[in-house]
Amino acid sequence: MKLEQLFILILFIGFMGCSVQKYNSEDYSQYKVYTNLKKALKNKADVKVLVLASDGLKDFPMEITELINLKVLNLSNNEITHIPKEISDLKQLERLELMKNKLNGLPIEITDLKNLKRINIAHNGINNEDVQLIKEALPDCFIITEIVL
């Protein structure tokens, strides 16, 4: 199975297990999927999809904020404890996957991501105040706070 097909399958399975809420799934299959940050940084302007899921990351790689055309960022299944305020530099970001990290909160600057259509923060320690803040600032953003299996 190709990496792109696996990515689409993972997205589909994640979507099917989400709490009930309407979300129009975007098709990102036309974009190259980068799974290596060093390679992505060599092609900064071209990177639309970056998947660093299950990479053993403990910190948010600040270099990601240089990928100004990024549409999809998947950092799920890591040990990240903090998302920096510089996430707001990713103005084109439409989808943010942060499931299964060690996050206790999100920076208020995440509400500056006006193109954000989906954020998955399930299986973290994110408080309801942060979720409510996102809902109010980004009413069209689909927020996944739990996965029902």
PDB file of C-alpha atoms in Angstrom:
ATOM      1  CA  MET A   1       0.000   0.000   0.000  1.00  0.00           C
ATOM      2  CA  LYS A   2       1.379   3.419  -0.957  1.00  0.00           C
ATOM      3  CA  LEU A   3       1.985   5.984   1.772  1.00  0.00           C
ATOM      4  CA  GLU A   4      -0.630   8.333   0.281  1.00  0.00           C
ATOM      5  CA  GLN A   5      -3.232   5.552   0.307  1.00  0.00           C
ATOM      6  CA  LEU A   6      -2.350   4.696   3.910  1.00  0.00           C
ATOM      7  CA  PHE A   7      -2.706   8.349   4.900  1.00  0.00           C
ATOM      8  CA  ILE A   8      -6.137   8.584   3.272  1.00  0.00           C
ATOM      9  CA  LEU A   9      -7.203   5.338   4.968  1.00  0.00           C
ATOM     10  CA  ILE A  10      -6.067   6.652   8.369  1.00  0.00           C
ATOM     11  CA  LEU A  11      -7.948   9.900   7.788  1.00  0.00           C
ATOM     12  CA  PHE A  12     -11.075   7.974   6.794  1.00  0.00           C
ATOM     13  CA  ILE A  13     -10.919   5.663   9.831  1.00  0.00           C
ATOM     14  CA  GLY A  14     -10.348   8.651  12.105  1.00  0.00           C
ATOM     15  CA  PHE A  15     -13.296  10.458  10.558  1.00  0.00           C
ATOM     16  CA  MET A  16     -15.598   7.456  10.903  1.00  0.00           C
ATOM     17  CA  GLY A  17     -14.777   7.105  14.605  1.00  0.00           C
ATOM     18  CA  CYS A  18     -15.355  10.753  15.452  1.00  0.00           C
ATOM     19  CA  SER A  19     -18.080  12.149  17.610  1.00  0.00           C
ATOM     20  CA  VAL A  20     -21.153  13.022  15.583  1.00  0.00           C
ATOM     21  CA  GLN A  21     -20.918  16.430  13.972  1.00  0.00           C
ATOM     22  CA  LYS A  22     -21.030  17.563  10.362  1.00  0.00           C
ATOM     23  CA  TYR A  23     -17.713  17.880   8.593  1.00  0.00           C
ATOM     24  CA  ASN A  24     -17.112  18.073   4.892  1.00  0.00           C
ATOM     25  CA  SER A  25     -13.963  16.083   4.325  1.00  0.00           C
ATOM     26  CA  GLU A  26     -11.487  17.846   2.074  1.00  0.00           C
ATOM     27  CA  ASP A  27      -9.559  15.883  -0.532  1.00  0.00           C
ATOM     28  CA  TYR A  28      -5.838  16.336   0.014  1.00  0.00           C
ATOM     29  CA  SER A  29      -4.832  13.389  -2.176  1.00  0.00           C
ATOM     30  CA  GLN A  30      -3.536  15.669  -4.937  1.00  0.00           C
ATOM     31  CA  TYR A  31      -0.711  16.820  -2.646  1.00  0.00           C
ATOM     32  CA  LYS A  32       2.561  15.074  -1.963  1.00  0.00           C
ATOM     33  CA  VAL A  33       2.677  13.772   1.611  1.00  0.00           C
ATOM     34  CA  TYR A  34       5.907  14.617   3.417  1.00  0.00           C
ATOM     35  CA  THR A  35       6.832  12.330   6.304  1.00  0.00           C
ATOM     36  CA  ASN A  36      10.325  13.676   6.911  1.00  0.00           C
ATOM     37  CA  LEU A  37      10.817  17.201   8.232  1.00  0.00           C
ATOM     38  CA  LYS A  38      14.326  17.582   6.778  1.00  0.00           C
ATOM     39  CA  LYS A  39      13.050  16.753   3.289  1.00  0.00           C
ATOM     40  CA  ALA A  40      10.076  19.053   3.755  1.00  0.00           C
ATOM     41  CA  LEU A  41      12.341  21.947   4.737  1.00  0.00           C
ATOM     42  CA  LYS A  42      14.237  21.543   1.454  1.00  0.00           C
ATOM     43  CA  ASN A  43      10.954  22.215  -0.387  1.00  0.00           C
ATOM     44  CA  LYS A  44       9.320  24.718   1.980  1.00  0.00           C
ATOM     45  CA  ALA A  45       7.057  26.412  -0.552  1.00  0.00           C
ATOM     46  CA  ASP A  46       5.781  23.102  -1.961  1.00  0.00           C
ATOM     47  CA  VAL A  47       4.824  21.405   1.304  1.00  0.00           C
ATOM     48  CA  LYS A  48       1.058  21.143   1.765  1.00  0.00           C
ATOM     49  CA  VAL A  49       0.823  17.944   3.849  1.00  0.00           C
ATOM     50  CA  LEU A  50       3.240  17.009   6.624  1.00  0.00           C
ATOM     51  CA  VAL A  51       2.752  13.815   8.610  1.00  0.00           C
ATOM     52  CA  LEU A  52       5.052  13.313  11.589  1.00  0.00           C
ATOM     53  CA  ALA A  53       2.728  10.968  13.445  1.00  0.00           C
ATOM     54  CA  SER A  54       4.340   8.398  15.745  1.00  0.00           C
ATOM     55  CA  ASP A  55       7.783   9.977  15.376  1.00  0.00           C
ATOM     56  CA  GLY A  56       8.559  10.031  19.109  1.00  0.00           C
ATOM     57  CA  LEU A  57       8.483  13.832  19.187  1.00  0.00           C
ATOM     58  CA  LYS A  58       8.589  15.376  22.649  1.00  0.00           C
ATOM     59  CA  ASP A  59       8.614  18.974  21.410  1.00  0.00           C
ATOM     60  CA  PHE A  60       6.861  20.781  18.598  1.00  0.00           C
ATOM     61  CA  PRO A  61       9.484  21.214  15.840  1.00  0.00           C
ATOM     62  CA  MET A  62       9.645  25.006  15.407  1.00  0.00           C
ATOM     63  CA  GLU A  63      10.872  24.593  11.823  1.00  0.00           C
ATOM     64  CA  ILE A  64       7.334  23.583  10.892  1.00  0.00           C
ATOM     65  CA  THR A  65       6.319  27.246  11.156  1.00  0.00           C
ATOM     66  CA  GLU A  66       8.518  27.918   8.099  1.00  0.00           C
ATOM     67  CA  LEU A  67       6.144  25.834   5.936  1.00  0.00           C
ATOM     68  CA  ILE A  68       3.851  28.742   5.156  1.00  0.00           C
ATOM     69  CA  ASN A  69       1.769  26.871   2.550  1.00  0.00           C
ATOM     70  CA  LEU A  70       1.039  23.940   4.845  1.00  0.00           C
ATOM     71  CA  LYS A  71      -2.590  22.782   4.731  1.00  0.00           C
ATOM     72  CA  VAL A  72      -2.431  19.562   6.774  1.00  0.00           C
ATOM     73  CA  LEU A  73      -0.243  18.929   9.810  1.00  0.00           C
ATOM     74  CA  ASN A  74      -0.398  15.578  11.563  1.00  0.00           C
ATOM     75  CA  LEU A  75       1.552  15.295  14.813  1.00  0.00           C
ATOM     76  CA  SER A  76      -0.603  12.554  16.346  1.00  0.00           C
ATOM     77  CA  ASN A  77       0.773   9.786  18.540  1.00  0.00           C
ATOM     78  CA  ASN A  78       3.766  11.678  19.889  1.00  0.00           C
ATOM     79  CA  GLU A  79       4.644  13.044  23.327  1.00  0.00           C
ATOM     80  CA  ILE A  80       4.327  16.750  22.585  1.00  0.00           C
ATOM     81  CA  THR A  81       3.461  18.773  25.679  1.00  0.00           C
ATOM     82  CA  HIS A  82       3.263  22.278  24.226  1.00  0.00           C
ATOM     83  CA  ILE A  83       2.105  23.932  21.001  1.00  0.00           C
ATOM     84  CA  PRO A  84       3.906  27.270  20.508  1.00  0.00           C
ATOM     85  CA  LYS A  85       2.106  30.512  19.735  1.00  0.00           C
ATOM     86  CA  GLU A  86       4.020  30.608  16.435  1.00  0.00           C
ATOM     87  CA  ILE A  87       1.566  28.005  15.132  1.00  0.00           C
ATOM     88  CA  SER A  88      -0.368  31.083  14.029  1.00  0.00           C
ATOM     89  CA  ASP A  89       2.267  31.567  11.286  1.00  0.00           C
ATOM     90  CA  LEU A  90       0.655  28.656   9.424  1.00  0.00           C
ATOM     91  CA  LYS A  91      -2.075  30.838   7.903  1.00  0.00           C
ATOM     92  CA  GLN A  92      -3.017  28.263   5.231  1.00  0.00           C
ATOM     93  CA  LEU A  93      -3.506  25.418   7.729  1.00  0.00           C
ATOM     94  CA  GLU A  94      -6.848  23.669   7.267  1.00  0.00           C
ATOM     95  CA  ARG A  95      -6.351  20.492   9.259  1.00  0.00           C
ATOM     96  CA  LEU A  96      -4.427  19.965  12.497  1.00  0.00           C
ATOM     97  CA  GLU A  97      -4.098  16.468  13.946  1.00  0.00           C
ATOM     98  CA  LEU A  98      -2.810  16.451  17.528  1.00  0.00           C
ATOM     99  CA  MET A  99      -4.482  13.286  18.834  1.00  0.00           C
ATOM    100  CA  LYS A 100      -2.643  11.233  21.470  1.00  0.00           C
ATOM    101  CA  ASN A 101      -0.041  13.689  22.693  1.00  0.00           C
ATOM    102  CA  LYS A 102       0.488  15.088  26.180  1.00  0.00           C
ATOM    103  CA  LEU A 103      -1.094  18.493  25.678  1.00  0.00           C
ATOM    104  CA  ASN A 104      -2.750  20.262  28.592  1.00  0.00           C
ATOM    105  CA  GLY A 105      -3.738  23.338  26.627  1.00  0.00           C
ATOM    106  CA  LEU A 106      -3.490  25.235  23.374  1.00  0.00           C
ATOM    107  CA  PRO A 107      -2.182  28.735  22.726  1.00  0.00           C
ATOM    108  CA  ILE A 108      -4.798  31.410  22.123  1.00  0.00           C
ATOM    109  CA  GLU A 109      -3.015  32.140  18.835  1.00  0.00           C
ATOM    110  CA  ILE A 110      -4.525  28.955  17.414  1.00  0.00           C
ATOM    111  CA  THR A 111      -7.675  31.009  16.916  1.00  0.00           C
ATOM    112  CA  ASP A 112      -5.744  33.092  14.342  1.00  0.00           C
ATOM    113  CA  LEU A 113      -5.853  30.095  11.983  1.00  0.00           C
ATOM    114  CA  LYS A 114      -8.930  31.311  10.107  1.00  0.00           C
ATOM    115  CA  ASN A 115      -8.658  28.580   7.443  1.00  0.00           C
ATOM    116  CA  LEU A 116      -8.714  25.785  10.034  1.00  0.00           C
ATOM    117  CA  LYS A 117     -11.533  23.379   9.191  1.00  0.00           C
ATOM    118  CA  ARG A 118     -10.639  20.485  11.479  1.00  0.00           C
ATOM    119  CA  ILE A 119      -8.616  19.993  14.634  1.00  0.00           C
ATOM    120  CA  ASN A 120      -8.246  16.655  16.382  1.00  0.00           C
ATOM    121  CA  ILE A 121      -7.230  17.033  20.031  1.00  0.00           C
ATOM    122  CA  ALA A 122      -8.596  13.720  21.311  1.00  0.00           C
ATOM    123  CA  HIS A 123      -6.664  11.813  23.983  1.00  0.00           C
ATOM    124  CA  ASN A 124      -4.912  14.838  25.438  1.00  0.00           C
ATOM    125  CA  GLY A 125      -5.516  16.770  28.637  1.00  0.00           C
ATOM    126  CA  ILE A 126      -6.936  19.845  26.933  1.00  0.00           C
ATOM    127  CA  ASN A 127      -9.453  21.660  29.082  1.00  0.00           C
ATOM    128  CA  ASN A 128     -12.969  22.642  28.065  1.00  0.00           C
ATOM    129  CA  GLU A 129     -12.099  26.358  28.162  1.00  0.00           C
ATOM    130  CA  ASP A 130      -9.633  25.919  25.302  1.00  0.00           C
ATOM    131  CA  VAL A 131     -12.167  23.909  23.305  1.00  0.00           C
ATOM    132  CA  GLN A 132     -14.846  26.546  23.893  1.00  0.00           C
ATOM    133  CA  LEU A 133     -12.446  29.304  22.846  1.00  0.00           C
ATOM    134  CA  ILE A 134     -11.790  27.544  19.545  1.00  0.00           C
ATOM    135  CA  LYS A 135     -15.521  26.964  18.985  1.00  0.00           C
ATOM    136  CA  GLU A 136     -16.278  30.638  19.507  1.00  0.00           C
ATOM    137  CA  ALA A 137     -13.396  32.005  17.436  1.00  0.00           C
ATOM    138  CA  LEU A 138     -13.620  29.407  14.655  1.00  0.00           C
ATOM    139  CA  PRO A 139     -17.292  28.368  14.458  1.00  0.00           C
ATOM    140  CA  ASP A 140     -16.804  26.481  11.192  1.00  0.00           C
ATOM    141  CA  CYS A 141     -13.936  24.382  12.552  1.00  0.00           C
ATOM    142  CA  PHE A 142     -14.761  20.733  13.289  1.00  0.00           C
ATOM    143  CA  ILE A 143     -13.226  19.913  16.682  1.00  0.00           C
ATOM    144  CA  ILE A 144     -12.634  16.311  17.662  1.00  0.00           C
ATOM    145  CA  THR A 145     -12.251  15.933  21.409  1.00  0.00           C
ATOM    146  CA  GLU A 146     -12.877  12.212  21.705  1.00  0.00           C
ATOM    147  CA  ILE A 147     -12.742   9.138  19.552  1.00  0.00           C
ATOM    148  CA  VAL A 148     -15.513   6.599  19.945  1.00  0.00           C
ATOM    149  CA  LEU A 149     -14.441   3.108  18.942  1.00  0.00           C
TER     150      LEU A 149
END
